[in-house]
Tab-separated table of C-alpha atoms in Angstrom:
chain	number	residue	atom	x	y	z
A	1	MET	CA	18.677	5.108	96.093
A	2	ARG	CA	20.115	2.436	98.385
A	3	THR	CA	20.966	5.103	100.955
A	4	LEU	CA	17.468	6.544	100.756
A	5	ARG	CA	15.950	3.098	101.306
A	6	LYS	CA	18.107	2.549	104.373
A	7	ILE	CA	17.050	5.879	105.844
A	8	ARG	CA	13.388	5.220	105.100
A	9	SER	CA	13.451	1.685	106.574
A	10	HIS	CA	15.210	3.007	109.676
A	11	GLN	CA	12.501	5.635	110.178
A	12	VAL	CA	9.708	3.078	109.615
A	13	MET	CA	11.231	0.685	112.164
A	14	THR	CA	11.659	3.529	114.640
A	15	THR	CA	8.041	4.609	114.209
A	16	SER	CA	6.755	0.991	114.511
A	17	SER	CA	8.708	0.274	117.677
A	18	ALA	CA	7.467	3.546	119.137
A	19	LEU	CA	3.835	2.585	118.401
A	20	ILE	CA	4.310	-0.870	119.994
A	21	ALA	CA	5.874	0.654	123.114
A	22	GLN	CA	3.083	3.209	123.299
A	23	THR	CA	0.430	0.456	123.071
A	24	GLN	CA	2.050	-1.581	125.844
A	25	SER	CA	2.325	1.435	128.090
A	26	ALA	CA	-1.343	2.260	127.478
A	27	ARG	CA	-2.400	-1.234	128.560
A	28	GLY	CA	-0.168	-0.958	131.632
A	29	VAL	CA	1.182	-4.523	131.171
A	30	ALA	CA	4.830	-5.397	131.711
A	31	THR	CA	6.778	-8.582	132.227
A	32	ARG	CA	9.137	-9.050	135.158
A	33	PRO	CA	10.762	-12.077	136.852
A	34	SER	CA	8.822	-13.889	139.505
A	35	GLU	CA	9.613	-13.076	143.092
A	36	ALA	CA	9.609	-16.773	143.915
A	37	GLY	CA	12.971	-17.183	142.242
A	38	ASP	CA	11.940	-20.220	140.115
A	39	GLY	CA	12.793	-18.435	136.853
A	40	SER	CA	9.150	-18.178	135.745
A	41	THR	CA	7.639	-14.923	134.605
A	42	GLN	CA	4.306	-13.363	135.356
A	43	ASN	CA	2.324	-10.426	134.091
A	44	VAL	CA	2.114	-7.573	136.543
A	45	THR	CA	0.045	-4.440	136.068
A	46	LEU	CA	2.117	-1.292	136.597
A	47	ARG	CA	1.066	2.304	136.825
A	48	THR	CA	2.748	4.357	134.145
A	49	PRO	CA	2.792	8.118	133.647
A	50	THR	CA	0.493	9.674	131.122
A	51	ARG	CA	3.390	10.916	128.956
A	52	ARG	CA	6.313	8.732	128.050
A	53	ALA	CA	9.846	10.101	127.957
A	54	ARG	CA	11.354	10.136	124.488
A	55	SER	CA	14.284	11.602	122.651
A	56	ASN	CA	14.030	14.912	120.869
A	57	SER	CA	15.334	13.480	117.598
A	58	ASP	CA	12.217	11.365	116.779
A	59	ALA	CA	9.595	13.264	118.761
A	60	ALA	CA	7.948	14.728	115.671
A	61	ALA	CA	7.942	11.383	113.872
A	62	ARG	CA	6.292	9.591	116.788
A	63	GLU	CA	3.561	12.165	117.246
A	64	THR	CA	2.697	12.774	113.603
A	65	GLY	CA	3.965	9.600	111.934
A	66	LEU	CA	5.850	11.662	109.305
A	67	THR	CA	9.413	11.085	108.189
A	68	VAL	CA	12.089	13.412	109.527
A	69	PRO	CA	14.182	15.065	106.821
A	70	VAL	CA	17.927	14.596	107.151
A	71	GLN	CA	19.651	17.973	107.469
A	72	ALA	CA	23.137	18.544	106.136
A	73	PRO	CA	25.703	19.816	108.659
A	74	ARG	CA	26.153	23.544	108.661
A	75	ARG	CA	29.412	25.004	107.439
A	76	PRO	CA	31.273	27.200	109.893
A	77	ALA	CA	30.881	30.898	109.355
A	78	ARG	CA	33.703	32.762	107.690
A	79	LYS	CA	35.802	34.850	109.999
A	80	THR	CA	37.120	37.130	107.294
A	81	GLY	CA	36.166	38.080	103.779
A	82	SER	CA	33.283	39.766	102.072
A	83	GLY	CA	30.632	37.112	101.761
A	84	ILE	CA	26.921	37.676	102.196
A	85	GLY	CA	26.127	38.623	105.753
A	86	VAL	CA	29.740	39.498	106.598
A	87	LYS	CA	30.330	43.066	107.656
A	88	ARG	CA	33.156	44.719	105.776
A	89	SER	CA	35.722	46.797	107.552
A	90	MET	CA	36.251	50.416	106.586
A	91	LEU	CA	39.609	49.564	105.028
A	92	GLU	CA	38.173	46.749	102.900
A	93	SER	CA	35.248	48.869	101.735
A	94	TYR	CA	37.560	51.695	100.736
A	95	LEU	CA	39.826	49.259	98.929
A	96	ARG	CA	36.927	47.751	96.966
A	97	ASP	CA	35.078	50.979	96.142
A	98	GLY	CA	38.138	53.010	95.228
A	99	PRO	CA	38.832	56.690	95.894
A	100	PRO	CA	35.824	59.017	95.752
A	101	HIS	CA	35.494	61.142	92.621
A	102	GLY	CA	38.528	59.416	91.081
A	103	LYS	CA	41.073	61.351	93.166
A	104	VAL	CA	43.860	58.799	93.221
A	105	ARG	CA	46.470	60.799	95.144
A	106	GLU	CA	44.099	61.745	97.965
A	107	GLY	CA	42.649	58.239	97.955
A	108	LEU	CA	46.100	56.690	98.356
A	109	GLN	CA	46.812	58.891	101.364
A	110	GLU	CA	43.505	57.871	102.919
A	111	LEU	CA	44.249	54.216	102.245
A	112	LYS	CA	47.605	54.490	104.001
A	113	TYR	CA	45.984	56.156	106.997
A	114	LEU	CA	43.382	53.389	107.236
A	115	VAL	CA	46.179	50.811	107.269
A	116	LEU	CA	47.775	52.652	110.163
A	117	SER	CA	44.594	53.280	112.146
A	118	SER	CA	42.395	50.209	111.609
A	119	ARG	CA	44.832	47.448	110.434
A	120	VAL	CA	43.949	44.668	108.020
A	121	ASP	CA	41.321	42.148	109.114
A	122	ALA	CA	42.794	38.648	109.288
A	123	ASP	CA	42.142	35.335	111.013
A	124	SER	CA	44.348	33.703	113.633
A	125	ASP	CA	46.716	32.418	110.925
A	126	GLY	CA	47.178	35.890	109.501
A	127	MET	CA	45.230	35.141	106.328
A	128	SER	CA	43.221	37.950	104.772
A	129	ALA	CA	41.089	37.977	101.643
A	130	TYR	CA	42.318	41.359	100.444
A	131	ARG	CA	45.829	41.882	101.922
A	132	ILE	CA	47.653	40.807	98.768
A	133	TYR	CA	45.678	43.320	96.676
A	134	LEU	CA	46.472	46.016	99.218
A	135	TRP	CA	50.191	45.295	98.825
A	136	LEU	CA	49.950	45.412	95.042
A	137	ILE	CA	48.246	48.809	95.200
A	138	LEU	CA	50.598	50.311	97.794
A	139	LEU	CA	53.681	49.245	95.825
A	140	ASN	CA	52.047	50.252	92.497
A	141	ILE	CA	52.808	46.940	90.797
A	142	PRO	CA	51.196	46.290	87.407
A	143	ALA	CA	49.659	42.974	86.499
A	144	VAL	CA	51.988	40.171	85.416
A	145	ARG	CA	50.901	37.633	82.825
A	146	THR	CA	50.897	34.048	84.033
A	147	ASP	CA	52.507	32.926	80.767
A	148	ASP	CA	55.515	35.155	81.474
A	149	TYR	CA	56.044	33.476	84.833
A	150	LEU	CA	55.570	30.024	83.333
A	151	ALA	CA	58.115	30.840	80.629
A	152	LEU	CA	60.703	31.549	83.339
A	153	ILE	CA	59.818	28.306	85.117
A	154	HIS	CA	60.141	26.252	81.919
A	155	ARG	CA	63.680	27.519	81.333
A	156	GLY	CA	64.840	25.085	83.997
A	157	ARG	CA	67.619	25.608	86.480
A	158	SER	CA	69.150	29.048	86.732
A	159	PRO	CA	72.874	29.638	87.401
A	160	ALA	CA	71.978	30.166	91.082
A	161	TYR	CA	69.917	26.986	91.416
A	162	SER	CA	72.402	25.181	93.698
A	163	LYS	CA	72.575	28.164	96.072
A	164	ILE	CA	68.778	28.336	96.158
A	165	ARG	CA	68.471	24.660	97.046
A	166	ASN	CA	70.942	25.102	99.910
A	167	ASP	CA	68.666	27.713	101.548
A	168	THR	CA	65.048	26.820	100.775
A	169	PHE	CA	64.743	23.876	103.163
A	170	ARG	CA	65.786	26.142	106.053
A	171	THR	CA	63.253	28.880	105.321
A	172	LEU	CA	61.184	29.475	108.496
A	173	ALA	CA	61.746	25.823	109.337
A	174	THR	CA	60.294	26.156	112.869
A	175	ASP	CA	57.101	27.970	111.799
A	176	PRO	CA	54.209	25.483	111.501
A	177	LEU	CA	51.901	28.012	109.817
A	178	PHE	CA	54.369	28.639	107.008
A	179	LYS	CA	55.178	24.951	106.528
A	180	ARG	CA	51.487	24.068	106.319
A	181	ARG	CA	50.743	26.586	103.587
A	182	VAL	CA	53.955	27.042	101.534
A	183	THR	CA	55.903	24.158	100.067
A	184	GLU	CA	59.609	24.104	99.345
A	185	ALA	CA	58.865	23.473	95.683
A	186	SER	CA	57.015	26.793	95.361
A	187	LEU	CA	59.914	28.595	97.042
A	188	ILE	CA	62.369	27.037	94.597
A	189	ARG	CA	60.243	27.914	91.586
A	190	LEU	CA	59.782	31.554	92.596
A	191	LEU	CA	63.413	32.187	93.551
A	192	ASN	CA	64.613	30.440	90.403
A	193	ALA	CA	62.288	32.587	88.261
A	194	VAL	CA	63.545	35.777	89.946
A	195	ALA	CA	67.132	34.599	89.389
A	196	TRP	CA	66.428	34.178	85.669
A	197	LYS	CA	64.842	37.663	85.586
A	198	LEU	CA	67.862	39.259	87.247
A	199	HIS	CA	70.186	37.277	84.990
A	200	ASP	CA	68.448	38.608	81.898
A	201	SER	CA	68.650	42.194	83.144
A	202	LYS	CA	72.437	41.844	83.620
A	203	VAL	CA	73.002	40.540	80.113
A	204	LYS	CA	72.627	43.513	77.791
A	205	PRO	CA	71.820	42.726	74.155
A	206	LYS	CA	74.625	43.753	71.777
A	207	SER	CA	73.706	46.324	69.152
A	208	ARG	CA	74.110	45.047	65.601
A	209	PRO	CA	76.467	47.224	63.521
A	210	THR	CA	74.912	49.016	60.580
A	211	SER	CA	76.323	48.156	57.171
A	212	SER	CA	77.616	50.848	54.786
A	213	ARG	CA	74.995	49.977	52.173
A	214	ARG	CA	72.214	50.402	54.726
A	215	ARG	CA	73.613	53.778	55.798
A	216	GLU	CA	73.674	54.938	52.200
A	217	ARG	CA	70.084	53.776	51.657
A	218	GLU	CA	68.920	55.584	54.803
A	219	SER	CA	70.689	58.796	53.726
A	220	LEU	CA	68.864	58.827	50.411
A	221	VAL	CA	65.468	58.617	52.060
A	222	ASP	CA	64.145	61.970	53.222
A	223	THR	CA	63.228	61.090	56.779
A	224	PRO	CA	63.261	63.395	59.784
A	225	PRO	CA	66.028	62.721	62.297
A	226	ARG	CA	65.090	60.652	65.301
A	227	ILE	CA	65.378	62.384	68.642
A	228	PRO	CA	66.763	60.039	71.287
A	229	GLU	CA	64.539	59.681	74.296
A	230	GLU	CA	65.972	60.878	77.567
A	231	PRO	CA	65.998	58.094	80.134
A	232	GLU	CA	64.378	58.802	83.443
A	233	GLU	CA	66.750	59.361	86.309
A	234	THR	CA	65.153	56.837	88.598
A	235	GLY	CA	65.061	54.219	85.890
A	236	SER	CA	68.757	54.633	85.044
A	237	VAL	CA	69.757	54.427	88.695
A	238	ALA	CA	67.628	51.314	89.209
A	239	SER	CA	69.004	49.664	86.085
A	240	SER	CA	72.587	50.342	87.163
A	241	LEU	CA	71.912	48.863	90.590
A	242	VAL	CA	70.308	45.786	89.036
A	243	ALA	CA	73.272	45.406	86.696
A	244	ASP	CA	75.626	45.347	89.694
A	245	SER	CA	73.399	42.992	91.696
A	246	ALA	CA	73.778	39.288	92.127
A	247	ILE	CA	71.065	36.969	90.883
A	248	TYR	CA	70.776	35.377	94.331
A	249	VAL	CA	72.189	36.133	97.790
A	250	GLN	CA	71.616	34.455	101.112
A	251	GLY	CA	68.534	35.782	102.871
A	252	MET	CA	66.398	36.238	99.782
A	253	ASN	CA	64.581	33.026	100.686
A	254	VAL	CA	63.351	34.473	104.020
A	255	LEU	CA	62.500	37.806	102.409
A	256	CYS	CA	60.427	35.934	99.834
A	257	ALA	CA	58.549	33.794	102.392
A	258	PRO	CA	55.850	36.297	103.542
A	259	PHE	CA	54.991	37.127	99.930
A	260	LEU	CA	54.296	33.465	99.183
A	261	TYR	CA	52.376	33.014	102.419
A	262	ALA	CA	50.048	35.974	101.889
A	263	ALA	CA	49.599	35.660	98.106
A	264	ARG	CA	46.774	33.757	96.461
A	265	SER	CA	49.019	32.575	93.606
A	266	GLU	CA	52.717	32.261	92.816
A	267	VAL	CA	52.399	34.872	90.070
A	268	GLU	CA	51.291	37.522	92.563
A	269	ALA	CA	54.140	36.618	94.905
A	270	PHE	CA	56.594	36.727	91.995
A	271	ALA	CA	55.427	40.192	90.929
A	272	LEU	CA	55.673	41.536	94.470
A	273	PHE	CA	59.043	39.991	95.321
A	274	HIS	CA	60.761	40.893	92.048
A	275	TYR	CA	59.578	44.490	92.233
A	276	PHE	CA	60.569	44.755	95.894
A	277	VAL	CA	64.145	43.561	95.517
A	278	THR	CA	64.780	45.554	92.348
A	279	LYS	CA	63.005	48.831	93.168
A	280	GLU	CA	62.579	49.144	96.948
A	281	CYS	CA	65.831	47.634	98.249
A	282	PRO	CA	68.169	46.863	95.323
A	283	GLY	CA	71.189	47.292	97.590
A	284	TYR	CA	70.092	44.236	99.570
A	285	ILE	CA	70.697	41.834	96.694
A	286	ARG	CA	74.146	43.067	95.716
A	287	GLY	CA	77.057	40.739	96.237
A	288	ALA	CA	78.458	42.710	99.170
A	289	MET	CA	74.996	43.545	100.585
A	290	ASP	CA	75.837	47.240	100.778
A	291	GLY	CA	72.255	48.195	101.550
A	292	VAL	CA	72.089	45.833	104.540
A	293	HIS	CA	75.324	47.154	106.068
A	294	ARG	CA	74.166	50.736	105.621
A	295	GLY	CA	70.948	49.832	107.417
A	296	LEU	CA	72.930	48.339	110.288
A	297	ARG	CA	74.902	51.550	110.695
A	298	LEU	CA	71.609	53.436	110.744
A	299	VAL	CA	70.360	51.220	113.587
A	300	ASP	CA	73.377	52.177	115.707
A	301	ARG	CA	72.997	55.893	114.926
A	302	CYS	CA	69.250	55.976	115.602
A	303	LEU	CA	69.694	54.117	118.893
A	304	GLU	CA	72.361	56.613	119.988
A	305	ILE	CA	69.938	59.469	119.380
A	306	VAL	CA	66.809	57.933	120.924
A	307	GLU	CA	68.309	55.881	123.785
A	308	PRO	CA	71.920	56.960	124.431
A	309	LYS	CA	72.150	55.021	127.712
A	310	LEU	CA	71.113	51.748	126.080
A	311	ALA	CA	73.402	52.397	123.095
A	312	ALA	CA	76.362	53.014	125.421
A	313	HIS	CA	75.557	49.856	127.390
A	314	LEU	CA	75.465	47.692	124.274
A	315	SER	CA	78.619	49.312	122.919
A	316	SER	CA	80.464	48.622	126.179
A	317	LYS	CA	79.641	44.935	125.742
A	318	GLY	CA	80.924	44.988	122.165
A	319	LEU	CA	77.420	44.614	120.755
A	320	HIS	CA	76.919	46.548	117.558
A	321	ALA	CA	73.983	46.193	115.190
A	322	GLU	CA	76.013	44.050	112.820
A	323	LEU	CA	76.062	41.305	115.471
A	324	TYR	CA	72.447	41.240	116.593
A	325	ALA	CA	70.351	43.076	114.007
A	326	PHE	CA	71.663	41.663	110.728
A	327	PRO	CA	68.777	39.177	110.177
A	328	SER	CA	66.123	41.764	111.119
A	329	VAL	CA	67.516	44.339	108.678
A	330	LEU	CA	68.025	41.823	105.875
A	331	THR	CA	64.553	40.257	106.084
A	332	LEU	CA	62.486	43.253	107.293
A	333	CYS	CA	61.898	41.425	110.574
A	334	ALA	CA	60.400	38.388	108.780
A	335	CYS	CA	62.787	36.216	110.831
A	336	THR	CA	61.079	37.290	114.071
A	337	PRO	CA	57.950	35.229	114.896
A	338	PRO	CA	54.983	35.111	114.936
A	339	LEU	CA	54.311	35.262	111.189
A	340	PRO	CA	50.809	36.874	111.450
A	341	GLU	CA	52.367	39.839	113.247
A	342	VAL	CA	55.040	40.073	110.536
A	343	LEU	CA	52.270	40.500	107.950
A	344	HIS	CA	50.712	43.353	109.978
A	345	LEU	CA	54.135	44.978	110.227
A	346	TRP	CA	54.621	44.705	106.483
A	347	ASP	CA	51.240	46.356	105.909
A	348	PHE	CA	52.644	49.392	107.670
A	349	LEU	CA	56.036	49.247	105.929
A	350	PHE	CA	54.500	49.034	102.449
A	351	ALA	CA	52.171	51.926	103.263
A	352	TYR	CA	54.784	54.352	104.625
A	353	GLY	CA	58.084	52.988	103.299
A	354	PRO	CA	60.267	49.914	103.948
A	355	HIS	CA	63.016	52.188	105.282
A	356	LEU	CA	60.985	52.497	108.489
A	357	ASN	CA	62.053	48.943	109.302
A	358	ILE	CA	65.148	50.548	110.872
A	359	ILE	CA	62.929	52.511	113.269
A	360	CYS	CA	60.924	49.363	114.072
A	361	ILE	CA	64.105	47.497	115.038
A	362	VAL	CA	65.064	50.371	117.338
A	363	ALA	CA	61.571	50.188	118.841
A	364	GLN	CA	62.100	46.487	119.596
A	365	LEU	CA	65.310	47.334	121.444
A	366	ILE	CA	63.544	50.047	123.442
A	367	ARG	CA	60.828	47.592	124.512
A	368	MET	CA	63.580	45.271	125.812
A	369	ARG	CA	65.496	48.154	127.398
A	370	ASP	CA	65.132	47.178	131.064
A	371	THR	CA	65.900	43.530	130.361
A	372	LEU	CA	69.041	44.424	128.417
A	373	LEU	CA	70.304	46.871	131.036
A	374	GLU	CA	69.785	44.376	133.892
A	375	SER	CA	71.379	41.434	132.092
A	376	PRO	CA	74.905	40.686	133.371
A	377	ARG	CA	75.983	39.363	129.963
């Protein structure tokens, strides 16, 4: 109420002063110093224009004598998203509406093609309202309960906690966009939760031996024999790789960073990152990083096929992929700025396969071909 009184009194005073000034101008009387220089004043009749100049802010109040309503400042329009009045892209509309006639396989192929042809709409910081859901669909990741993630957090420090703390403060340290959005505490929590998850998968529960009395009781009961379920081939291979993996290796912090940056919650980032390191590239998190070294050998072989002259030039200088491409292979080019372009690259990799990161690294070398060939060092 006090604020309303102040606004009202200000408008009344403005209107009153305007009426006084208008009356004086109508009479044509003004006061000016005397030309004699004795400091006295005298009334002099001046010719004034018929209309008096005024500001646009109180023009309506002066003419009509009504109060001017105070308008709230307008909020800036959203650059991305699906609010009212915002035109959706073809990719976003397809993602929201789903495949036509429930054809999931054909719809997934169309979704991948739209990622390749029209790219995800994002602002200058690389933020998109639907990118994280696109990643979850392309990687076929089921929903994760928040309580499950919180249970891992509440277990405290994992056996790899000290290694995690030695790397988190260096994660994309020179990227202002990442530092502004993702805190070191969230990185520590997510990596620690993944470490606990990998630790639990390595520890196999011991089967409890069956007592002789229980065996006799089960033999007396006429029950059909249980047929053991055949494990899936992919599941057994993945479980064996996870069993041989470490719970944390250097470089997982950078590989985790884009997930946290693009996600709308830590639970989404946890689901994506854990699935990615255990299903898509389990060789990357093994103690010896076998998957990374195999990728580096693939970079050399692909470059020899596509650009033999450039491959021979780098080989003559003693430059193999293990020396210059190790971070790019390990982090799927997340170490190469700018971060918004990394997110667009990952859209493509998740749509058509993370193994294409090797081809993308070779493409980077081809774009720098002339510069590399002309460099004396």
